[in-house]
XYZ file of C-alpha atoms in Angstrom:
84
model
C -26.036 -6.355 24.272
C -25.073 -9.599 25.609
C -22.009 -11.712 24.623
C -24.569 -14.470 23.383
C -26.696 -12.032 20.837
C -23.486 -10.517 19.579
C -22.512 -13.802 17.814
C -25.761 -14.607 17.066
C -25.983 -14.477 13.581
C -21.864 -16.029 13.661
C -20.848 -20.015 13.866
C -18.704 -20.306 16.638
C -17.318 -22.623 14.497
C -16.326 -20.242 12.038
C -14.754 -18.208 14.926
C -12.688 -20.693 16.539
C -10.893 -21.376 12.770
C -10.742 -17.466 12.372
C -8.944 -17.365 15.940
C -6.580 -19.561 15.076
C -5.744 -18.350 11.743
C -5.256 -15.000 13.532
C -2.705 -16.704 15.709
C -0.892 -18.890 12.484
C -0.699 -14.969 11.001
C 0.684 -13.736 13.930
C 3.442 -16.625 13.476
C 4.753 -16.241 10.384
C 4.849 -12.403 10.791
C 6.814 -12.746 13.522
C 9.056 -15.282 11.353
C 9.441 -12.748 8.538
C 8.163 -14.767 6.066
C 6.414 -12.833 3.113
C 6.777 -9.602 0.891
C 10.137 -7.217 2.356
C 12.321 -4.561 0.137
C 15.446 -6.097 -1.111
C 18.642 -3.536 -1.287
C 19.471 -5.536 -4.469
C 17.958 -3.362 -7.965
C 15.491 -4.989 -9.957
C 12.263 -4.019 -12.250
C 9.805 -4.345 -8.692
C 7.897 -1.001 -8.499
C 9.489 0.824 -5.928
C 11.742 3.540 -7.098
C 15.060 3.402 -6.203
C 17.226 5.667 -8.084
C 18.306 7.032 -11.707
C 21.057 5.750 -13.705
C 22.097 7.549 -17.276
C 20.898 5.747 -20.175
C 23.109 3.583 -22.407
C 22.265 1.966 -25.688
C 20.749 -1.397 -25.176
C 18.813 -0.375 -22.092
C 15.197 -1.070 -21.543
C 13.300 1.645 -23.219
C 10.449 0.760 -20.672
C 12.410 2.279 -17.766
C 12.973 5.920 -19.199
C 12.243 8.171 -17.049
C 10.172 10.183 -19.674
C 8.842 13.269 -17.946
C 12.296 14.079 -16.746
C 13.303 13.941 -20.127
C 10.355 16.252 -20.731
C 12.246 19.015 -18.551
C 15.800 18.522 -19.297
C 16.582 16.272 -22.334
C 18.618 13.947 -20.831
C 17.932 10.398 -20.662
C 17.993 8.841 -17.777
C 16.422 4.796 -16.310
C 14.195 4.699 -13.406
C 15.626 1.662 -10.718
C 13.709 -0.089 -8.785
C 14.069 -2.258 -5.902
C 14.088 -6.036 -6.419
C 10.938 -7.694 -4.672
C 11.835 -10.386 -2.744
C 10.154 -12.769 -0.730
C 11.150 -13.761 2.601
């Protein structure tokens, strides 16, 4: 199969713009720019640890089934998303 009938049925139009969007990606990964893990706690959805449960806390955060096995309540933490 020849170069030609590969991209037959492909603008090479289209590829030239996917090229260099490829290369733009390639940029700002290489920048760090976008989604990373933050050490700071927050409510993202990556589990980070347990805390014991105090009055006023989120309900939301229980972490219910280990309450299930020992009756204690404790919060789920999470990792704070952060953008880069």
């Amino acid at each position: 199969m020849t170069k030609r009938s590969r991209h037959a049925f492909v603008d090479e139009r289209f590829l030239a713009r996917l090229e260099r969007l490829a290369l733009i990606a390639k940029r700002l990964a290489a920048q760090g720019v976008g989604p990373r893990r933050s050490r700071r706690l927050g409510d993202g959805l990556e589990f980070a640890d347990h805390r014991d449960y105090s009055p006023g806390d989120d309900p939301r955060f229980i972490d219910w089934p280990y309450y299930a096995r020992m009756e204690k309540l404790l919060l789920r933490l999470f990792h704070e998303h952060g953008e880069g």
